[in-house]
Short mmCIF file of C-alpha atoms in Angstrom, two decimals:
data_model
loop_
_atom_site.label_atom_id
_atom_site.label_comp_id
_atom_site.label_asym_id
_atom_site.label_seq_id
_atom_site.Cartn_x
_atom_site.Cartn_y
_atom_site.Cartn_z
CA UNK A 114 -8.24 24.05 -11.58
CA UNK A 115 -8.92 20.34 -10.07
CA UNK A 116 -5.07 19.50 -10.45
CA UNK A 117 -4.15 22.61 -8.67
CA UNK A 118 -7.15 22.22 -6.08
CA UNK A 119 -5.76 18.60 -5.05
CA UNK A 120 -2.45 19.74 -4.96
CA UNK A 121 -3.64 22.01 -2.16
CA UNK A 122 -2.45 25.29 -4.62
CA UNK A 123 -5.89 26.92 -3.23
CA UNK A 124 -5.00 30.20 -4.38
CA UNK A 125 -3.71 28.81 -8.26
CA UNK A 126 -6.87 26.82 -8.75
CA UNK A 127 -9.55 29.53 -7.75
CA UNK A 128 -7.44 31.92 -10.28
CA UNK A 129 -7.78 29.45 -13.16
CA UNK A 130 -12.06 28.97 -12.11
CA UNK A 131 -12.57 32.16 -12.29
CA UNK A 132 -10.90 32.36 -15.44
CA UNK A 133 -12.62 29.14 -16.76
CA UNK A 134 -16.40 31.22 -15.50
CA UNK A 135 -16.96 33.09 -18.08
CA UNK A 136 -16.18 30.99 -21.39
CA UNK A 137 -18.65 28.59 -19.35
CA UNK A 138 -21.43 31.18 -18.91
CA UNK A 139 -21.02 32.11 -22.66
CA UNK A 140 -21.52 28.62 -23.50
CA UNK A 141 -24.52 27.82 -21.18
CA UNK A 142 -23.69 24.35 -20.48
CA UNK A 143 -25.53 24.00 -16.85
CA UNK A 144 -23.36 20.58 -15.77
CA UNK A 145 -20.21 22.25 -16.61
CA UNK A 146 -21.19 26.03 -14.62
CA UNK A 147 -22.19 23.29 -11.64
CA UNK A 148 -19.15 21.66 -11.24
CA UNK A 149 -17.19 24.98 -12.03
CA UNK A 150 -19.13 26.79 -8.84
CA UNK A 151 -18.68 23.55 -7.03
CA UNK A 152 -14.69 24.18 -7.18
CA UNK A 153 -14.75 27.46 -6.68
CA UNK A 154 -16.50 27.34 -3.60
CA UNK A 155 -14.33 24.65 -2.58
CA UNK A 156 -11.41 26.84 -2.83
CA UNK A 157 -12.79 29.93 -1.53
CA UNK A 158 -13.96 27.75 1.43
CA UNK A 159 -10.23 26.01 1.79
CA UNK A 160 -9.38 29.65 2.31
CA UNK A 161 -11.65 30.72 4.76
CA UNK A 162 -14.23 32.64 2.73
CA UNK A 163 -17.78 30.73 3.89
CA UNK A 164 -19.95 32.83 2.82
CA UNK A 165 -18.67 33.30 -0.86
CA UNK A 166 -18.32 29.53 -0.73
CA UNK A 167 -21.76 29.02 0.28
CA UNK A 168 -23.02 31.41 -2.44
CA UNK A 169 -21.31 29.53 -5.43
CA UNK A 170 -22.88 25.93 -4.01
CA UNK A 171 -26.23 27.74 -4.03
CA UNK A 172 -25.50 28.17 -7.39
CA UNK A 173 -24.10 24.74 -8.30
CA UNK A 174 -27.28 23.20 -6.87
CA UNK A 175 -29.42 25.34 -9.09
CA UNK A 176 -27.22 24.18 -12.15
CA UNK A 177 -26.86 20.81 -11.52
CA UNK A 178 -31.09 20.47 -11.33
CA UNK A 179 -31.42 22.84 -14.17
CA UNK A 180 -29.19 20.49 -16.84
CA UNK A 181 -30.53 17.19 -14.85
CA UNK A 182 -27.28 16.03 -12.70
CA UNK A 183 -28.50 14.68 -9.61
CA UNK A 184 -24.53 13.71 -8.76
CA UNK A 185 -23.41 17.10 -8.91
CA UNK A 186 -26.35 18.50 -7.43
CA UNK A 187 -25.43 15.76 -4.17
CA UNK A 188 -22.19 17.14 -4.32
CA UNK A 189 -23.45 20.56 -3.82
CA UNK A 190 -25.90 19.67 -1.21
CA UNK A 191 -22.76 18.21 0.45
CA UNK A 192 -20.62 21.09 0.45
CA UNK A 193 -23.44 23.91 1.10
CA UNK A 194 -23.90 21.72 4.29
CA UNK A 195 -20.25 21.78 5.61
CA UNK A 196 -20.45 25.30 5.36
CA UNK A 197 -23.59 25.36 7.20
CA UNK A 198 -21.74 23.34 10.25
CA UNK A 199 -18.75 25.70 9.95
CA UNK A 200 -21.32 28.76 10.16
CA UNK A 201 -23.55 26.94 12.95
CA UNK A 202 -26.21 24.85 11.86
CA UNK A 203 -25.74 21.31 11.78
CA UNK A 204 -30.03 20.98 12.27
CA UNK A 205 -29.88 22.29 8.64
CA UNK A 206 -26.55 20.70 7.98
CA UNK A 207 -27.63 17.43 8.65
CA UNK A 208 -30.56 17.62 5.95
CA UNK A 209 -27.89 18.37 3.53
CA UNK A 210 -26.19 16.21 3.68
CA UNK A 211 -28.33 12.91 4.05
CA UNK A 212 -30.03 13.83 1.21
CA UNK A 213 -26.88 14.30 -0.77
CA UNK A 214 -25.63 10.57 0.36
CA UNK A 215 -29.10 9.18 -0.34
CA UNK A 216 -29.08 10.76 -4.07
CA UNK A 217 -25.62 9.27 -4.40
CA UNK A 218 -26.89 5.88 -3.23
CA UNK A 219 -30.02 5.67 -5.67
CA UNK A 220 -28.02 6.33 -8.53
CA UNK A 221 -25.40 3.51 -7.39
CA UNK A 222 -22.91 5.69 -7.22
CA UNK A 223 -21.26 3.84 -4.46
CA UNK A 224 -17.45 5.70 -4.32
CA UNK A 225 -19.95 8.96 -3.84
CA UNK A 226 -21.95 7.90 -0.79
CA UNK A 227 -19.00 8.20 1.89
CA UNK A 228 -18.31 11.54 1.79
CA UNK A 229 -22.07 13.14 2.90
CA UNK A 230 -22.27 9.95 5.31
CA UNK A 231 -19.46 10.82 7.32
CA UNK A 232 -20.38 14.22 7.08
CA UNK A 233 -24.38 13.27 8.49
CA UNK A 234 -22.48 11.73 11.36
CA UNK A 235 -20.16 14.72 12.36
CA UNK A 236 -23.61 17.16 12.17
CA UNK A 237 -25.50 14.31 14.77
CA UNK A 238 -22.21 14.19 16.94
CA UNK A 239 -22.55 18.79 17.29
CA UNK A 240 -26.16 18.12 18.33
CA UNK A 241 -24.66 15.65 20.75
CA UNK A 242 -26.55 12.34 19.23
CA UNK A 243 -23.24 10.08 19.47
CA UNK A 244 -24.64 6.54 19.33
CA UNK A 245 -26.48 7.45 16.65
CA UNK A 246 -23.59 8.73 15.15
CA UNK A 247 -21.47 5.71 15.87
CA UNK A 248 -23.98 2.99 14.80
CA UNK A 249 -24.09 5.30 11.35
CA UNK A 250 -20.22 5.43 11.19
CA UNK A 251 -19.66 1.68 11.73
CA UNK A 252 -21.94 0.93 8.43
CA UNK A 253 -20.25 3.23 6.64
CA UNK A 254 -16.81 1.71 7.60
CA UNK A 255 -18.61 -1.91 6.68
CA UNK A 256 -19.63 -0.63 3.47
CA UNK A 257 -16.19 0.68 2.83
CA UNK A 258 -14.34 -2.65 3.63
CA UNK A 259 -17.02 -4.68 1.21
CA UNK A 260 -16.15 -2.56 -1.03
CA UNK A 261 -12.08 -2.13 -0.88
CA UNK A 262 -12.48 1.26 -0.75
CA UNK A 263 -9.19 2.54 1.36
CA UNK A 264 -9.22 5.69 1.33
CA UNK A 265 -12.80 6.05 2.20
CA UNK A 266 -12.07 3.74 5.04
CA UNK A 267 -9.36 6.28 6.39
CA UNK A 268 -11.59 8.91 6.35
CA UNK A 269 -14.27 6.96 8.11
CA UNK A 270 -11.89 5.64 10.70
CA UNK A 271 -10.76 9.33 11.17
CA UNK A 272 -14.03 10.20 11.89
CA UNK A 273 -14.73 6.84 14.71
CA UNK A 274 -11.92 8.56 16.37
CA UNK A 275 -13.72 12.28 16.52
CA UNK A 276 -16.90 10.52 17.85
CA UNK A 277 -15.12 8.24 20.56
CA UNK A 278 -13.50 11.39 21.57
CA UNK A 279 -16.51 13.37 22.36
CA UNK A 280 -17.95 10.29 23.95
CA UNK A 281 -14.98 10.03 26.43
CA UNK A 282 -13.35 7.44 25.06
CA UNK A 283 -9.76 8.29 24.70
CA UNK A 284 -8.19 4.83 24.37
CA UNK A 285 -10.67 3.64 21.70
CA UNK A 286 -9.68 6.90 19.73
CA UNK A 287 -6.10 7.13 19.73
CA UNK A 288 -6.39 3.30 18.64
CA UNK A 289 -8.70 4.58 15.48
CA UNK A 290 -6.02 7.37 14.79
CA UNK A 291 -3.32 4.55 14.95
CA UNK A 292 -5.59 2.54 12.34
CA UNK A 293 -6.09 5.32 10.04
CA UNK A 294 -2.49 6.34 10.19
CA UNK A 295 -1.16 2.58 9.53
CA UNK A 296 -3.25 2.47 6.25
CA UNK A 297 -0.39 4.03 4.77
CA UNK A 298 -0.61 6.28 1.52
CA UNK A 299 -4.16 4.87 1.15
CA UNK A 300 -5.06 7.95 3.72
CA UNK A 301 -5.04 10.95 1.70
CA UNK A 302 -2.68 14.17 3.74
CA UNK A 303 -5.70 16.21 4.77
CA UNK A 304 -7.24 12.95 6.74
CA UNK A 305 -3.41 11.65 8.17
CA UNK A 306 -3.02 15.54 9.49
CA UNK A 307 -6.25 15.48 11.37
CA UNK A 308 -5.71 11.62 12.66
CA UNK A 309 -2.43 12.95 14.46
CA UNK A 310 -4.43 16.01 15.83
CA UNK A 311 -6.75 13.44 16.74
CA UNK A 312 -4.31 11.20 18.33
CA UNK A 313 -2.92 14.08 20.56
CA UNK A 314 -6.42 15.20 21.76
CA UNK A 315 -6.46 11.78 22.70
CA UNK A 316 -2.97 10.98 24.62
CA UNK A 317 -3.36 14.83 26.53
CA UNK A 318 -7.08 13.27 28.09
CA UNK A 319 -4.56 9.88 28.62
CA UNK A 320 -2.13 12.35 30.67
CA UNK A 321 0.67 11.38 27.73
CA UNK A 322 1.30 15.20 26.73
CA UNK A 323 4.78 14.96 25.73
CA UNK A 324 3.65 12.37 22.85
CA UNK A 325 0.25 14.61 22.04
CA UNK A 326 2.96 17.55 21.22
CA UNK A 327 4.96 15.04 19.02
CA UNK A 328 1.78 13.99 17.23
CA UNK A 329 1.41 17.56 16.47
CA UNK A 330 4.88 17.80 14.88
CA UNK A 331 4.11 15.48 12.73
CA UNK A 332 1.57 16.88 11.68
CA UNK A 333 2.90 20.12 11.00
CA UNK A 334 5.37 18.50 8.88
CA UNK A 335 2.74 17.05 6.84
CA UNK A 336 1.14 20.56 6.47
CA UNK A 337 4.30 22.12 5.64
CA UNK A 338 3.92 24.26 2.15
CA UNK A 339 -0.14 23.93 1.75
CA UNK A 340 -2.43 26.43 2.19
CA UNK A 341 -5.43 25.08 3.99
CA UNK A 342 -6.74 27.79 6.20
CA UNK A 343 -9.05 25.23 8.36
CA UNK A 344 -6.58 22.33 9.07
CA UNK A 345 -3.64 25.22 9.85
CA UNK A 346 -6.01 26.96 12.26
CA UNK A 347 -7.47 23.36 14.36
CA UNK A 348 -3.80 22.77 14.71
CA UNK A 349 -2.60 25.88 15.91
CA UNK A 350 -6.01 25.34 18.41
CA UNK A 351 -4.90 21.80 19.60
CA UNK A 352 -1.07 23.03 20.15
CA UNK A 353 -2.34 25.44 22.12
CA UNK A 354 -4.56 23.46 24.49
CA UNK A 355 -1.55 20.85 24.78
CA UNK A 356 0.52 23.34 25.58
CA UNK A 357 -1.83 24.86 28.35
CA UNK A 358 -2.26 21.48 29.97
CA UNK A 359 1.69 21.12 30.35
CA UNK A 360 1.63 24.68 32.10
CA UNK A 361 3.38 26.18 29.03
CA UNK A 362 1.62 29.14 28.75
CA UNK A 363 3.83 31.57 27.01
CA UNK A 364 4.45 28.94 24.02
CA UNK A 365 0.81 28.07 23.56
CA UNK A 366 -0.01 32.01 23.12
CA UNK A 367 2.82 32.04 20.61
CA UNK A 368 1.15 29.00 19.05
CA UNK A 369 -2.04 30.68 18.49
CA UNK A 370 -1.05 33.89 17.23
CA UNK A 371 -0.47 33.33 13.48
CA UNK A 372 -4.13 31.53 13.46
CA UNK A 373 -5.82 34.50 15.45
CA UNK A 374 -4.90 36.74 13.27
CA UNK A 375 -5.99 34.85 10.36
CA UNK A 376 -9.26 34.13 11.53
CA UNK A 377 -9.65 37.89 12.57
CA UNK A 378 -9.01 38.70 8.75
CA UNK A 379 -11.70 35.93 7.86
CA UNK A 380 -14.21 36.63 10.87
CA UNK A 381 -14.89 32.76 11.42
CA UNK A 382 -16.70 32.96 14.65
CA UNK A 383 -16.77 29.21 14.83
CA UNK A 384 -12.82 28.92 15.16
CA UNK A 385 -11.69 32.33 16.64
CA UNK A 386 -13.98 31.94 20.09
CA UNK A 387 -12.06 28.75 21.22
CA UNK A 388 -8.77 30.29 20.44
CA UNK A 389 -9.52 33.35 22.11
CA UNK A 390 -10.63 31.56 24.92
CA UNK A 391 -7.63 29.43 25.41
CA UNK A 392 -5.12 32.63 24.95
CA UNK A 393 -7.52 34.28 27.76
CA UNK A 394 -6.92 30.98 29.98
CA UNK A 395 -3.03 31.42 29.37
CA UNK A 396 -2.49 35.19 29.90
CA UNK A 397 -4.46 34.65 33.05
CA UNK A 398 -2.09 32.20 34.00
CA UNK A 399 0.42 34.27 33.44
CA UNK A 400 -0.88 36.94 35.58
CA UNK A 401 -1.16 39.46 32.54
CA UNK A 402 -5.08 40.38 32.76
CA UNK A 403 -4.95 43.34 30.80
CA UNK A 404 -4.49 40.74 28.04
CA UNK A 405 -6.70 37.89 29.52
CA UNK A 406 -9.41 40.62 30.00
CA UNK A 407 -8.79 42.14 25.99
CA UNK A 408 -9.38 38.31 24.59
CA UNK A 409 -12.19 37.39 26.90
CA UNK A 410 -14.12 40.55 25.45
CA UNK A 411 -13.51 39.80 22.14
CA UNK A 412 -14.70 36.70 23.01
CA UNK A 413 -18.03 37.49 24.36
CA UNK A 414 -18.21 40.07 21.62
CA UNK A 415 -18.33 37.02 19.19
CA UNK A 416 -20.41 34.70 21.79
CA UNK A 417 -23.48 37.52 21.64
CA UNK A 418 -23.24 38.14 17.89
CA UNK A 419 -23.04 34.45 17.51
CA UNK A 420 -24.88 32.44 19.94
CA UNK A 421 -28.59 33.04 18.31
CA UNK A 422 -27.77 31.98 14.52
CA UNK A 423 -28.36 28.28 15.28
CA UNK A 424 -31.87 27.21 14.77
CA UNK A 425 -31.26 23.62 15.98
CA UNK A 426 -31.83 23.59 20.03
CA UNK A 427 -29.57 21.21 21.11
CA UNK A 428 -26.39 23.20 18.89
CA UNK A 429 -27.83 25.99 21.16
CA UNK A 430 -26.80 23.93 24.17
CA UNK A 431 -23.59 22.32 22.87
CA UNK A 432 -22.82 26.58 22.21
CA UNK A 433 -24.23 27.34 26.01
CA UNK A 434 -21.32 24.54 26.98
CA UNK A 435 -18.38 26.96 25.03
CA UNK A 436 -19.85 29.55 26.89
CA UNK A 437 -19.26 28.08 30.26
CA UNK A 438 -15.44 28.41 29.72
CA UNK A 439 -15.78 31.75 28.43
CA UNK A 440 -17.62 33.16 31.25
CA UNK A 441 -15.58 30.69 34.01
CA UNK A 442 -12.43 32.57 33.36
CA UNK A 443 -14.02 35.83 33.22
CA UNK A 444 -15.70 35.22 36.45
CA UNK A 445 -12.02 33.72 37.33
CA UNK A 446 -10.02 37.10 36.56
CA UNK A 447 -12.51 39.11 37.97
CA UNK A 448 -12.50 37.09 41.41
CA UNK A 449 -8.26 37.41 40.94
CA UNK A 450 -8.79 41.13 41.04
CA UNK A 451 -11.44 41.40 44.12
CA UNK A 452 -13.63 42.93 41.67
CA UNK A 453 -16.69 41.05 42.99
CA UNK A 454 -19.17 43.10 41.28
CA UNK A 455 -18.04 42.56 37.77
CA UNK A 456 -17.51 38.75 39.06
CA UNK A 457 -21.75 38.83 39.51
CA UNK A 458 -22.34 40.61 36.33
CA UNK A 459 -20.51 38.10 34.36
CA UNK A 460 -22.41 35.49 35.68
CA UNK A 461 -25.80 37.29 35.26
CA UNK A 462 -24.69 38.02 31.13
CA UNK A 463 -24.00 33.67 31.28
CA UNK A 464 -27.36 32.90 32.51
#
């Protein structure tokens, strides 16, 4: 199940858990049943299936505590947390997960301790707490560099670039992406994917569009023949908003598509809303608003049944900032149709 889980064969490894579940459960050995649910949710969650996935690291947690493994019971704090952020709470995310890196650091396990660090700093960057973030990040790349650990460095760099970005600092980022990318094979494929997404959020904020959509190629390529449902469907995202800036609107719908209807199947919230959004923003601009107007209400749909699940106040507000674009470009196809009144009501469900 591991070989086939890091070979990205989602679908082969979860068959060969499940298998492996109940000569485990027959043989009660706790340690064994954590790291067992601890794979299986990582598959189930590679495939878009949160809630199952946060279910089984529930139950890896309990295991790992009950037969005295306070490494695998880190490791399930860690991943119960990153589906917490994918469901919409990095408040409770963020509890995870520092108390997953600081188990991993009293027990010395020091190749353990990046993972649920970087992870602490993407929940603080969602609540908007970017220095903080950053001044985290750069010990963790220190720490990483002491230490010769490469591939943690990529990752870490990777993640410099996703903070600098949502601080406004294009150059800096696209020069992280650059670093992560040049460390070679050190950078595992999941981590050089999301640097060249990275690097094209990056050069379309520099104005360099043409060499954000080659960015994206590349990483395509490097996606071709794995089935990861999260890194296909932030691709098919960033395409489409590169796409939209360079006034291709017709391409950037066909972009989208395939992910839209997967994450219709799956019903993640968190990554359907921005893609329905940006296919909204393009059918408008292609004067079609039967089909603008049928994405922005599935859209708002998913905004109401949403928006309240966070219980961390400032997530509320980074949420309220999605919602701006949603209800701009409903108030903006309204307005196109001299339908004033529905232009005012809009506005009136934003506030």
């Amino acid at each position: 199940g591991r070989l086939r889980y890091r070979a990205r064969d989602l679908a082969g490894a979860d068959s060969l858990y499940t298998a492996a579940l109940p000569l485990l459960t027959a043989a009660a050995d706790s340690a064994d049943l954590a790291a067992l649910f601890n794979g299986l949710g990582n598959c189930r969650a590679g495939r878009g299936r949160y809630r199952d996935a946060a279910e089984l690291y529930a139950r890896a947690g309990v295991m790992a505590r009950g037969g005295g493994s306070r490494s695998l019971e880190a490791m399930a704090l860690n991943n119960l947390a990153g589906v917490e952020m994918i469901l919409g709470d990095p408040g409770a995310a963020a509890d995870g997960y520092r108390r997953a890196r600081d188990i991993q650091r009293e027990l010395g396990l020091w190749q353990q301790v990046g993972a649920p660090w970087r992870n602490y700093t993407q929940a603080l960057t969602d609540q908007g707490r970017h220095d903080e973030a950053r001044s985290e990040l750069q010990a963790a790349l220190a720490f990483c560099r002491e230490r010769g650990f490469r591939g943690e460095e990529a990752f870490t760099l990777l993640r410099l670039a996703e903070v600098d970005l949502a601080a406004g600092r294009p150059d800096s980022a696209f020069a992280r992406c650059e670093d992560v990318l040049g460390l070679g094979a050190a950078a595992e494929l999941e981590v050089s994917a999301s640097a060249r997404m990275r690097a094209a959020d990056a050069l379309l904020v520099l104005g360099r569009g043409a060499e954000a959509l080659a960015q994206l190629d590349a990483a395509a390529e490097l996606l071709a023949g794995h089935d990861d449902f999260s890194l296909e469907v932030l691709l098919a995202g960033t395409r489409g908003r590169v796409l939209r800036a360079l006034d291709r609107h017709a391409e950037a719908i066909a972009a989208m598509q395939p992910a839209l209807a997967r994450t219709a199947e799956r019903g993640v919230a968190r990554y359907r809303l921005p893609l329905l959004v940006g296919a909204a923003r393009s059918w408008f601009a292609l004067g079609v608003a039967d089909s603008a107007g049928a994405c922005l209400d599935g859209a708002e749909r998913l905004w109401e049944q949403e928006r309240s699940l966070p219980a961390d106040p400032e997530w509320r507000e980074r949420r309220g900032a999605e919602a701006q674009l949603l209800f701009a470009t409903r108030i903006d196809l309204a307005m196109a149709r001299g339908d004033v009144a529905s232009a005012f009501a809009a506005a009136q469900r934003y506030k």
